[in-house]
Structure formats: C-alpha cells, structure tokens
Coordinates of C-alpha atoms in Angstrom, one line a residue:
Chain J
X1 CA 0.2 0.5 0.0
X2 CA 1.3 3.7 -0.1
X3 CA 2.6 5.5 2.9
X4 CA 1.5 6.4 5.8
X5 CA -0.6 9.9 6.7
X6 CA -1.9 8.5 10.2
X7 CA 0.5 7.0 12.9
X8 CA -0.5 6.1 16.6
X9 CA 1.7 3.9 18.5
X10 CA 1.9 2.7 22.0
X11 CA -1.2 5.6 23.3
X12 CA -1.9 4.6 26.5
X13 CA -4.9 6.4 28.8
X14 CA -6.1 6.6 32.4
X15 CA -8.2 8.2 34.3
X16 CA -7.2 7.6 37.5
X17 CA -7.4 4.2 38.3
X18 CA -9.4 3.3 34.7
X19 CA -7.1 2.5 31.9
X20 CA -9.3 2.8 28.9
X21 CA -6.6 2.5 26.2
X22 CA -3.7 0.0 27.4
X23 CA -0.8 0.2 24.4
X24 CA -3.0 0.9 20.8
X25 CA -0.6 1.2 17.8
X26 CA -2.4 1.0 14.0
X27 CA -1.1 3.5 10.5
X28 CA -3.3 4.7 7.9
X29 CA -2.3 4.9 5.4
X30 CA -2.5 7.5 2.4
X31 CA -6.4 7.6 0.7
X32 CA -8.3 4.3 2.9
X33 CA -11.0 4.5 4.8
X34 CA -9.6 2.7 8.3
X35 CA -12.3 1.3 10.5
X36 CA -11.7 1.4 14.2
X37 CA -14.9 -0.8 15.4
X38 CA -14.9 -3.4 18.7
X39 CA -17.0 -3.3 21.1
X40 CA -19.2 0.0 23.5
X41 CA -16.5 0.7 26.4
X42 CA -14.2 -0.9 23.7
X43 CA -11.7 3.6 23.6
X44 CA -12.5 4.1 19.8
X45 CA -14.1 7.5 21.4
X46 CA -11.0 7.4 23.3
X47 CA -8.6 7.1 20.6
X48 CA -9.8 9.9 18.8
X49 CA -10.6 12.5 21.7
X50 CA -6.6 11.4 22.0
X51 CA -5.9 11.9 17.8
X52 CA -8.2 14.9 17.6
X53 CA -6.2 16.4 20.5
X54 CA -9.2 16.3 23.1
X55 CA -7.4 13.8 25.6
X56 CA -4.1 15.2 26.9
X57 CA -2.8 11.1 26.6
X58 CA -0.7 9.4 29.3
X59 CA 2.0 8.0 27.3
X60 CA 2.9 6.8 23.1
X61 CA 2.8 8.6 20.1
X62 CA 0.4 10.4 17.6
X63 CA 2.2 11.7 13.9
X64 CA 0.8 13.0 11.3
X65 CA 3.0 12.9 8.4
X66 CA 5.8 11.5 9.7
X67 CA 4.9 15.2 12.2
X68 CA 4.1 14.0 15.7
X69 CA 1.2 16.0 17.6
X70 CA 1.3 15.1 21.1
X71 CA 1.3 18.0 23.5
X72 CA 0.0 20.2 20.5
X73 CA -3.5 21.9 21.0
X74 CA -7.2 21.0 18.9
X75 CA -6.6 23.6 17.2
X76 CA -3.4 22.9 16.1
X77 CA -3.8 19.2 14.6
X78 CA -6.8 20.8 12.3
X79 CA -3.4 23.6 11.2
X80 CA -2.2 20.3 10.1
X81 CA -5.2 18.6 8.5
X82 CA -7.1 16.8 10.6
X83 CA -10.7 17.1 11.3
X84 CA -13.4 15.3 13.3
X85 CA -16.9 15.2 13.3
X86 CA -18.8 13.7 17.4
X87 CA -20.3 11.3 18.7
X88 CA -22.7 13.2 20.6
X89 CA -23.5 15.9 17.9
X90 CA -21.8 18.5 18.5
X91 CA -23.1 21.7 15.6
X92 CA -23.3 24.9 16.7
X93 CA -27.5 24.8 16.7
X94 CA -27.8 29.1 17.0
X95 CA -26.1 28.9 13.7
X96 CA -27.5 28.5 10.0
X97 CA -26.4 25.4 8.3
X98 CA -24.2 27.8 6.2
X99 CA -22.4 29.9 8.8
X100 CA -21.7 26.3 11.2
X101 CA -19.6 25.4 7.8
X102 CA -17.8 28.7 7.4
X103 CA -17.1 28.5 11.3
X104 CA -15.0 25.1 10.5
X105 CA -13.4 26.7 6.7
X106 CA -12.2 29.5 9.8
X107 CA -7.9 28.3 9.0
X108 CA -9.2 29.1 5.6
X109 CA -10.2 32.4 6.2
X110 CA -7.7 34.7 5.6
X111 CA -9.7 38.0 7.4
X112 CA -7.9 40.4 9.1
X113 CA -8.9 42.4 12.4
X114 CA -7.7 45.7 10.2
X115 CA -9.2 45.4 7.1
X116 CA -13.1 43.1 8.9
X117 CA -12.8 46.5 11.5
X118 CA -12.4 48.9 8.0
X119 CA -14.0 46.7 5.5
X120 CA -12.1 45.8 3.0
X121 CA -11.3 45.2 -0.3
X122 CA -10.0 42.3 1.1
X123 CA -12.4 41.1 3.5
X124 CA -14.9 41.9 0.9
X125 CA -13.5 39.7 -1.1
X126 CA -12.5 36.7 2.1
X127 CA -16.0 37.0 3.0
X128 CA -17.9 35.6 -0.8
X129 CA -14.7 32.9 -1.0
X130 CA -15.5 31.5 2.2
X131 CA -19.2 31.3 1.0
X132 CA -19.2 30.2 -2.4
X133 CA -16.9 28.1 -1.1
X134 CA -19.6 26.2 1.9
X135 CA -22.6 26.6 0.1
X136 CA -20.1 24.0 -2.4
X137 CA -19.5 21.7 0.4
X138 CA -23.7 22.0 1.8
X139 CA -23.4 21.0 -2.3
X140 CA -21.4 18.5 -1.7
X141 CA -23.3 16.6 1.1
X142 CA -26.7 17.0 -0.4
X143 CA -27.0 20.5 2.1
X144 CA -27.7 23.7 0.1
X145 CA -30.9 23.7 0.6
X146 CA -30.8 23.7 4.3
X147 CA -28.6 26.3 3.8
X148 CA -30.2 29.2 5.8
X149 CA -31.7 27.5 8.5
X150 CA -30.4 27.0 11.7
X151 CA -28.1 24.0 12.1
X152 CA -30.0 22.8 15.2
X153 CA -33.5 22.5 14.0
X154 CA -32.2 20.6 11.3
X155 CA -33.6 16.0 11.0
X156 CA -31.1 14.1 12.6
X157 CA -29.1 12.7 9.5
X158 CA -29.1 16.0 8.0
X159 CA -27.0 17.1 11.4
X160 CA -25.1 14.1 11.0
X161 CA -23.6 15.7 7.5
X162 CA -23.2 18.9 8.0
X163 CA -20.9 17.6 10.6
X164 CA -18.9 16.1 8.3
X165 CA -19.3 19.2 6.4
X166 CA -18.0 21.6 9.1
X167 CA -15.3 18.9 8.7
X168 CA -14.4 19.3 5.4
X169 CA -14.4 22.8 5.3
X170 CA -10.7 23.1 6.8
X171 CA -9.9 21.1 3.9
X172 CA -8.5 18.2 5.9
X173 CA -5.9 15.2 4.6
X174 CA -7.4 12.7 7.8
X175 CA -11.4 12.8 8.6
X176 CA -12.5 11.3 11.6
X177 CA -16.0 10.4 11.4
X178 CA -17.2 9.2 14.8
X179 CA -20.2 6.9 14.0
X180 CA -21.7 8.3 12.0
X181 CA -23.7 6.0 10.6
X182 CA -25.2 6.2 14.4
X183 CA -29.4 7.4 14.1
X184 CA -30.1 7.6 10.8
X185 CA -32.7 5.4 8.3
X186 CA -31.9 3.0 5.6
X187 CA -31.8 5.6 2.5
X188 CA -30.2 7.2 5.4
X189 CA -26.9 5.0 5.2
X190 CA -27.3 4.4 1.5
X191 CA -26.6 8.6 1.3
X192 CA -24.5 8.1 4.0
X193 CA -22.2 5.7 2.5
X194 CA -22.3 7.5 -0.8
X195 CA -21.2 10.1 0.6
X196 CA -17.8 8.5 2.0
X197 CA -17.2 6.6 -1.6
X198 CA -17.0 10.6 -2.9
X199 CA -15.0 11.8 -0.5
X200 CA -12.4 8.7 -0.6
X201 CA -12.9 9.4 -4.3
X202 CA -11.6 13.0 -3.7
X203 CA -8.2 11.8 -1.1
X204 CA -9.2 12.2 2.0
X205 CA -7.8 9.7 4.0
X206 CA -10.4 8.7 6.5
X207 CA -11.1 7.2 10.0
X208 CA -13.8 6.2 11.2
X209 CA -15.8 4.4 14.4
X210 CA -19.5 3.1 13.5
X211 CA -21.1 0.3 14.9
X212 CA -23.3 -1.0 11.5
X213 CA -20.6 -3.8 10.9
X214 CA -22.1 -3.8 6.9
X215 CA -21.4 -0.6 6.1
X216 CA -18.2 -1.3 7.8
X217 CA -16.9 -4.6 6.2
X218 CA -18.5 -2.6 2.9
X219 CA -16.8 0.4 3.7
X220 CA -13.3 -0.4 4.6
X221 CA -9.9 -0.8 3.3
X222 CA -8.4 -1.7 7.1
X223 CA -10.1 -2.7 10.7
X224 CA -8.4 -2.4 14.3
X225 CA -10.3 -4.0 16.6
X226 CA -10.4 -3.0 19.8
X227 CA -11.2 -4.3 23.6
X228 CA -11.2 -2.9 27.1
X229 CA -9.3 -0.2 25.2
X230 CA -6.5 -2.7 23.7
X231 CA -6.0 -3.6 19.9
X232 CA -7.0 -7.3 19.8
X233 CA -7.0 -7.2 15.8
X234 CA -6.3 -5.9 12.8
X235 CA -6.8 -6.4 8.9
X236 CA -8.6 -6.5 5.8
X237 CA -12.3 -7.4 6.3
X238 CA -12.3 -10.7 5.3
X239 CA -9.4 -11.2 7.9
X240 CA -11.3 -8.7 10.7
X241 CA -14.3 -10.9 10.4
X242 CA -13.1 -14.8 10.3
X243 CA -11.2 -13.2 13.0
X244 CA -12.4 -15.7 16.0
X245 CA -11.4 -13.6 18.9
X246 CA -13.0 -10.3 16.9
X247 CA -16.3 -12.9 16.3
X248 CA -16.5 -13.9 20.8
X249 CA -15.6 -10.2 21.3
X250 CA -17.2 -8.8 20.0
X251 CA -19.1 -9.4 15.9
X252 CA -21.2 -13.3 18.1
X253 CA -21.8 -16.0 15.7
X254 CA -24.2 -14.7 13.7
X255 CA -23.6 -11.4 12.4
X256 CA -19.5 -13.2 11.3
X257 CA -22.4 -15.8 9.4
X258 CA -23.9 -12.8 7.7
X259 CA -21.2 -10.6 6.8
X260 CA -19.3 -13.5 5.3
X261 CA -22.9 -15.0 3.3
X262 CA -23.4 -11.3 2.3
X263 CA -20.0 -10.7 1.1
Chain Z
X1 CA -25.1 73.4 16.8
X2 CA -27.8 71.8 18.6
X3 CA -31.7 72.6 18.6
X4 CA -32.8 73.7 21.5
X5 CA -34.6 71.1 22.4
X6 CA -32.2 69.1 22.2
X7 CA -30.5 72.0 24.7
X8 CA -32.7 72.4 27.2
X9 CA -33.5 68.3 27.7
X10 CA -29.8 68.1 28.0
X11 CA -28.8 70.5 30.2
X12 CA -31.9 69.8 32.6
X13 CA -31.5 65.2 31.9
X14 CA -28.3 65.5 31.3
X15 CA -26.1 63.3 34.2
X16 CA -29.4 60.8 33.2
X17 CA -27.9 61.5 29.8
X18 CA -24.0 60.5 30.5
X19 CA -25.2 57.7 32.6
X20 CA -27.0 56.5 29.4
X21 CA -24.1 56.4 27.1
X22 CA -21.7 54.6 29.5
X23 CA -23.8 52.3 30.6
X24 CA -24.0 51.6 27.6
X25 CA -19.9 51.2 26.9
X26 CA -19.8 49.6 30.1
X27 CA -22.9 47.2 28.5
X28 CA -20.2 46.0 25.4
X29 CA -17.4 46.1 28.1
X30 CA -19.9 42.5 29.2
X31 CA -21.2 41.7 25.9
X32 CA -17.4 41.4 24.6
X33 CA -16.3 38.6 27.6
X34 CA -20.1 37.1 27.1
X35 CA -19.8 36.0 23.6
X36 CA -17.2 34.4 23.6
X37 CA -19.6 32.3 26.7
X38 CA -16.9 33.5 29.4
X39 CA -18.2 34.6 32.7
X40 CA -16.0 37.5 33.2
X41 CA -16.8 40.2 35.3
X42 CA -14.0 42.6 36.0
X43 CA -16.1 45.1 34.0
X44 CA -16.5 47.0 37.1
X45 CA -13.1 47.1 38.0
X46 CA -11.6 48.1 34.4
X47 CA -14.1 50.8 34.7
X48 CA -12.2 52.2 37.8
X49 CA -7.8 51.9 36.5
X50 CA -9.5 53.7 34.2
X51 CA -11.3 56.4 35.6
X52 CA -8.2 56.7 38.4
X53 CA -5.5 56.3 35.9
X54 CA -7.8 58.9 33.5
X55 CA -8.2 61.5 36.9
X56 CA -4.8 61.2 38.5
X57 CA -3.7 61.8 35.3
X58 CA -6.4 65.0 34.2
X59 CA -6.1 66.5 37.9
X60 CA -2.4 65.5 39.3
X61 CA -1.1 65.7 36.3
X62 CA -2.3 69.0 34.1
X63 CA -2.5 65.9 31.3
X64 CA -4.5 66.2 27.6
X65 CA -7.9 64.7 27.8
X66 CA -7.0 62.4 24.9
X67 CA -4.2 61.3 26.0
X68 CA -5.5 60.4 30.0
X69 CA -8.4 58.3 27.7
X70 CA -6.3 56.5 26.1
X71 CA -4.2 55.7 29.4
X72 CA -7.5 54.8 30.1
X73 CA -7.9 51.7 27.9
X74 CA -4.1 50.7 28.7
X75 CA -4.1 50.9 31.9
X76 CA -6.4 48.7 32.3
X77 CA -5.8 46.3 29.3
X78 CA -3.2 45.5 30.8
X79 CA -4.0 44.8 34.1
X80 CA -6.4 41.6 31.2
X81 CA -3.6 40.9 30.2
X82 CA -1.6 40.0 33.1
X83 CA -4.2 38.4 34.7
X84 CA -6.2 36.7 32.2
X85 CA -3.5 33.9 31.3
X86 CA -4.0 32.9 34.7
X87 CA -7.8 32.6 35.5
X88 CA -9.5 32.5 32.0
X89 CA -8.3 28.3 32.5
X90 CA -11.5 28.4 34.7
X91 CA -14.7 28.5 34.0
X92 CA -18.2 30.1 35.4
X93 CA -18.9 31.1 38.3
X94 CA -15.7 29.9 39.3
X95 CA -14.1 33.1 36.8
X96 CA -16.9 35.2 38.5
X97 CA -15.7 35.1 41.4
X98 CA -12.2 34.8 40.4
X99 CA -12.9 38.1 38.4
X100 CA -14.9 39.4 41.2
X101 CA -12.2 39.2 43.1
X102 CA -10.2 42.0 41.4
X103 CA -13.0 44.8 42.1
X104 CA -12.2 43.9 45.7
X105 CA -8.7 43.7 45.9
X106 CA -9.0 46.8 43.7
X107 CA -11.0 48.7 46.3
X108 CA -8.6 48.6 49.6
X109 CA -6.3 49.7 47.0
X110 CA -7.6 53.0 46.4
X111 CA -8.6 52.5 49.1
X112 CA -5.0 53.0 51.3
X113 CA -3.8 54.7 48.1
X114 CA -3.2 57.7 49.2
X115 CA -1.5 59.9 46.8
X116 CA -5.0 58.7 44.6
X117 CA -7.0 60.3 47.6
X118 CA -6.7 57.1 49.8
X119 CA -11.3 56.9 51.0
X120 CA -11.9 60.8 50.5
X121 CA -11.7 59.5 46.3
X122 CA -10.8 61.7 43.7
X123 CA -12.0 65.3 43.5
X124 CA -12.3 68.2 40.8
X125 CA -12.0 66.7 38.0
X126 CA -12.1 68.2 35.4
X127 CA -15.5 68.9 33.1
X128 CA -14.1 67.9 30.1
X129 CA -16.8 64.5 28.7
X130 CA -19.5 65.5 27.0
X131 CA -22.1 64.3 25.1
X132 CA -19.9 64.8 21.5
X133 CA -17.0 62.1 23.2
X134 CA -19.3 59.4 24.9
X135 CA -22.0 59.0 21.8
X136 CA -19.4 59.8 19.4
X137 CA -17.5 56.9 21.9
X138 CA -20.4 54.5 22.2
X139 CA -20.7 54.9 18.0
X140 CA -17.7 54.1 16.7
X141 CA -17.8 50.8 19.4
X142 CA -21.0 49.0 19.0
X143 CA -20.6 50.2 14.3
X144 CA -17.1 47.3 15.1
X145 CA -18.9 45.0 17.1
X146 CA -21.1 45.3 14.6
X147 CA -18.4 44.7 11.8
X148 CA -16.3 42.1 13.9
X149 CA -19.5 40.3 14.9
X150 CA -20.8 39.7 10.9
X151 CA -16.6 38.3 10.0
X152 CA -14.8 35.4 10.0
X153 CA -14.4 36.4 14.4
X154 CA -17.4 36.7 14.6
X155 CA -18.5 33.1 13.6
X156 CA -15.3 31.8 15.7
X157 CA -17.0 33.7 19.2
X158 CA -20.0 32.3 18.4
X159 CA -19.2 29.2 18.2
X160 CA -16.6 29.1 21.3
X161 CA -20.0 30.6 23.5
X162 CA -22.1 27.0 21.2
X163 CA -19.2 24.8 21.8
X164 CA -15.9 25.6 23.2
X165 CA -14.5 22.0 22.3
X166 CA -16.0 22.2 19.0
X167 CA -14.8 25.0 18.0
X168 CA -11.9 24.6 18.8
X169 CA -11.3 21.4 16.7
X170 CA -12.3 24.0 14.2
X171 CA -9.1 26.0 14.3
X172 CA -10.5 27.8 16.7
X173 CA -7.6 29.8 19.0
X174 CA -9.3 29.4 21.9
X175 CA -7.2 31.2 25.0
X176 CA -6.5 33.6 22.3
X177 CA -9.8 34.0 22.0
X178 CA -10.5 34.8 25.5
X179 CA -7.5 36.3 26.2
X180 CA -8.6 38.7 23.5
X181 CA -12.3 38.9 24.5
X182 CA -11.4 39.8 27.6
X183 CA -8.5 42.9 26.7
X184 CA -11.1 44.1 25.2
X185 CA -13.6 43.8 27.2
X186 CA -11.5 46.1 29.3
X187 CA -10.5 48.7 26.7
X188 CA -13.9 49.4 26.9
X189 CA -14.9 49.5 29.8
X190 CA -11.4 51.5 31.0
X191 CA -13.0 54.1 28.6
X192 CA -16.0 54.3 30.3
X193 CA -14.8 54.9 33.8
X194 CA -12.5 57.8 31.9
X195 CA -16.0 59.8 30.8
X196 CA -18.1 58.7 33.5
X197 CA -15.0 60.4 35.7
X198 CA -15.3 63.5 34.1
X199 CA -18.6 64.4 34.3
X200 CA -19.4 63.5 37.9
X201 CA -15.7 65.3 38.5
X202 CA -15.4 62.8 41.5
X203 CA -14.8 58.8 41.9
X204 CA -14.1 57.5 45.4
X205 CA -13.2 53.7 46.1
X206 CA -16.3 52.3 47.2
X207 CA -17.9 53.4 43.4
X208 CA -16.2 49.8 41.6
X209 CA -17.1 46.9 43.8
X210 CA -19.6 44.1 43.0
X211 CA -22.7 46.5 43.5
X212 CA -21.1 48.3 40.1
X213 CA -20.5 44.4 39.1
X214 CA -23.7 43.1 39.1
X215 CA -25.9 46.3 38.0
X216 CA -23.5 46.2 34.2
X217 CA -24.0 41.4 34.0
X218 CA -28.2 42.4 34.9
X219 CA -27.9 44.9 31.4
X220 CA -27.0 42.1 29.3
X221 CA -29.1 39.8 31.2
X222 CA -31.8 42.0 30.0
X223 CA -31.3 43.0 26.7
X224 CA -29.8 39.8 25.4
X225 CA -26.0 38.4 24.4
X226 CA -28.1 37.2 20.6
X227 CA -26.9 41.0 19.2
X228 CA -24.2 43.7 20.7
X229 CA -28.2 45.9 20.4
X230 CA -29.5 43.3 23.6
X231 CA -26.1 44.8 26.1
X232 CA -26.9 48.6 25.1
X233 CA -30.3 48.5 24.5
X234 CA -30.4 47.2 29.0
X235 CA -28.3 49.2 29.3
X236 CA -30.2 52.6 28.4
X237 CA -33.7 50.0 29.5
X238 CA -32.3 50.1 33.6
X239 CA -30.7 53.0 33.0
X240 CA -33.4 55.5 32.7
X241 CA -36.4 53.1 34.5
X242 CA -36.2 54.6 37.5
X243 CA -36.2 58.2 36.1
X244 CA -39.1 56.9 34.3
X245 CA -41.3 56.1 37.1
X246 CA -40.5 59.0 39.2
X247 CA -44.3 60.2 39.2
X248 CA -44.8 56.9 41.2
X249 CA -42.4 58.7 43.9
X250 CA -42.2 55.4 47.2
X251 CA -43.4 52.8 44.6
X252 CA -40.7 53.4 42.5
X253 CA -37.8 51.1 43.5
X254 CA -40.9 48.4 43.7
X255 CA -42.0 48.4 40.0
X256 CA -39.0 48.7 38.5
X257 CA -37.3 45.9 40.5
X258 CA -40.9 43.9 39.1
X259 CA -40.2 44.7 35.7
X260 CA -36.7 42.8 35.8
X261 CA -37.9 40.1 37.5
X262 CA -40.8 39.8 35.0
X263 CA -38.2 40.6 31.6
X264 CA -35.9 37.4 33.8
X265 CA -38.9 35.1 34.1
X266 CA -40.7 35.6 30.8
X267 CA -38.0 36.9 27.9
X268 CA -35.6 34.5 29.5
X269 CA -33.5 35.4 26.5
X270 CA -33.9 39.2 27.1
X271 CA -35.4 42.2 25.7
X272 CA -34.2 41.8 22.9
X273 CA -33.1 38.5 21.9
X274 CA -33.0 38.8 18.3
X275 CA -29.5 37.0 16.5
X276 CA -27.3 38.5 14.3
X277 CA -25.7 37.2 11.2
X278 CA -21.9 36.0 10.9
X279 CA -21.9 36.9 7.8
X280 CA -20.2 39.7 6.0
X281 CA -20.2 40.4 2.6
X282 CA -22.1 37.5 0.2
X283 CA -22.6 38.7 -3.6

C-alpha cells in the first residue's frame, strides 16, 4: 500500500485507576478508509479524542505525515490537516447551516482584524469566497437547500451530514468520523455510504468508528478492532470477520455468518 | 449647533444622559466576554482602573484629555492581559468569583493609596467629557462590534460560546480568543470609567465594587446577548427606568424591581432576543 498518513503508537491513557486505552498501535495509509470497531466501552471514542487532541494521553504518540502531534492543542492539529465529527452531534445550534460550515473554515478564511474593522476589499473578497466555498461543500453533502436554516433545526441525519460538511471545510487530509451512521434510517445510510465513497474519490483519508458492521465491511480497506482498551485484531475486512477472537469479543457467530454470506 | 429643545433637554437631564452613554459602553464591555461564553465580571474593576488612571493624569499631572483617555484604555487592558493567563483557565462561576475578587482587591488598594485620595477619592476632576465624546464613542464601538460580529471572528466567537471544544476542533485558538475578548472588555470598560469620571467630577474607591459589577451584568442579561444591541438596550432601559418611573414616588423601586423580575422570568433570552447574522459579504 501507499505511504502512512497517521500513525498511532503505543497510545495509552489512564483516568485515575481506569486504563481506557492501553498500548494501542495502528497506522492509517494515505487515501485509505480505516475502520475502528469494537464493543461499547472498548475505547474507540477515547482513541479519537486522543488523536484529535481533546484528551491528553498518558503515554504513546500520534504522528501525522511524519510529524509528532503530542502536546498540541486541537486547533493546531486542525491546522496540520486533521478534522473530526462527534458521536453526540456537537452542532453550533443557533448558527445557520452555512455559518456552521464557514465556522469550520476558520483557518482557511484569510481576514485580518484591520480588514474586518474597515471593511476593506480584501475582507469582502475573502468573505465572498468563504460563502461560495461553504455552499460548494453543502452541495457536496446534499444540504444546499438547508443552507439558511438553523443548524439545530435540521433533521438528525442532516445534522450528521452538516457535521461532516463543517469538518470538510477545514480542507483536512485526515477526516475522522465518529459513528456517522448512528441514528440514520436505511436510506440515509445508503446516502452516507455514497458520500464516503465520494470523499475517498477526492483523495481524502478516513478513519471511522462505526457499529453498523455491514457499513464498515463495505467501506473499509482496513479495520482495527479494540476490546477493553486494547487492540485485539487488525486486517482487511475479510480477515477481521473470520478472526475467532473478534467473533467472540464483538461480532458474535451469527453476525459473522451473515457478513460472510453478504460478502 | 444643537437644536434648542435638545439643548434644553440635555441641560435638565444632563447626568442621566451621560449615564445612558457610559452604561451602554459598559454593557458592550460585558457583551464582548459573554460573546465567547466567559462569565468574567471584571468590568466594574476595569472601569475603576480606567477612571483612576485618567483622573490621576488630568488632576495630578495636568495631562491633556485625549492622553488620559488612551491611558484609561491601556491600563485596564494591560491588567486584563496579566490576569487573563491564570483566570481564563477557570470557567463559569469560578471565573465570575475570581474576577469579582479583582474588584475587591482594587477597592482596598484605592482606599489605602494616599496619592489617589485614599478613602476620600479624587475631587475636582475637570468636566472634559461630554455628549459628543460619549455618544460618538458609543456609535463607533457599536459599528465596530457589528462589523466584527459579521466576520470570521464573529463566527469563531459564537462557535466558542456554543461549544468550546468543538470550536477548538474547528481550528479556533481558544486561549487567544478568550484573552483578546477580556482585553477588549477591559479597554472599553476603562474608557467608560474615564468618561464617567470626567463628567461627574468625583470618583471614590467604592464606586467600582460588587454592586457595580452585578449592575453591568444585569444590562446584558436584561437586553439579551444575541447581538451587541441587546446589552446596549438593556443598559438604556435599566438606566432610564428609575427616572421614567419617578412619578410613582415611593413605589418607584418596587415597580423597577418588578419589571426586571418579569423580564428575567418571561423573556429568558432578554428583551431583544434577535441574533445577529455572521456573514459579512455575500455577493
């Protein structure tokens, strides 16, 4: 495969006596769709929080394109090319969908304080191009009709897509999606699968946490399985669903069989 | 220059009109920190620093008024910058308590500072500020607030208020934004303090304590923080109300309090809940 974009090495975090993640190591290849799966409480979201800088690790390291990110706050990691969505949607609820996406483009909107105060031509140009760019992204995720609606007023599935749009606005290299299909109905899920395929076609690398196994098996090139904060398996979808440890810890024999037949 | 009726009105209600302007500026100082979700209540303290800094310059050193005004912004801004680093690690009520503590520390300092008049305060401050200074500044400040609101900075500020952690993930430098908001708040409050000192001719150590801090907060709560206009409207209403209700004589303060209680209960987002848009130019 191609070069490594993200590498997570021996990542460990303890909250008091609880070891939420212990010595997890995996690599995400450039251009890949990488899945992170495991039972509830396995440490998937914790891993996301450590990678994105929302939680500080106890030990281990996170490297993006060969540069260590350890100790960097979230906003500096975003500047390095990382973006994420949240398991529990964290919309800027009062802002319109368009404003939400524009807020996501914070680092890509070149407006100096002076140009804002004096409404210089450079400010107007930057603002117009930010609007156009945000509208393009809304269009890409299929929300251009909802641009002027309050983010908090959108339907649940639309809010999930708006979060993806907001994350895309920073023009990331790595997009991390935390349970993007959660709460979606089957037709919304089909739309999401299509959206993720189009993201990948754009050359984006994706790391996703998801519980819908058909979804994961269909989309991912590589899957890392966590259980009780430790990695128990990693490999291509076919290897993972045939892995007895994974079947016992997470999938269960029945699901594994059904995935087998569908594949 | 001014129409006769306005001249007359200003002569009769001069101190009220000045208070309207000064309090509106203080409301903007409150707004700028609330706009990034910070319950920092140091505005009264910063107002005091601005008042003392400017009055000491004009009274004791005979400095020109514009220089005193610059100092009234620079001194509290510097103070905000210094105390910002430790206090902005706090949030919610803890930040509120820490910033109220600042006001109390300064009060004791003024009380024991003989050069600044100690407990007697400073008297005979020249009446250099007037209608044009105060309301000119208010208008300029309001325009600046609207411009900043409708920009990348305004979007980042609302993002922080809505969900701080998510705003950080969007690339917003959280400490820088919070500190900048506190420094701006201090500068505006300091300027308001200087104007107040230079229209009332007297300032004392007890003018900038807890009561004043809560009064300034109430401007923003009553008006609403969806836009910079909300707190300004809140300040105008709360300042004018006691005067408007004067015909009620003894019942004045009862009705005054009742109105405030009703607004808080029935209009939790303030009397002006309108939210300002965040985009500065579209086509």
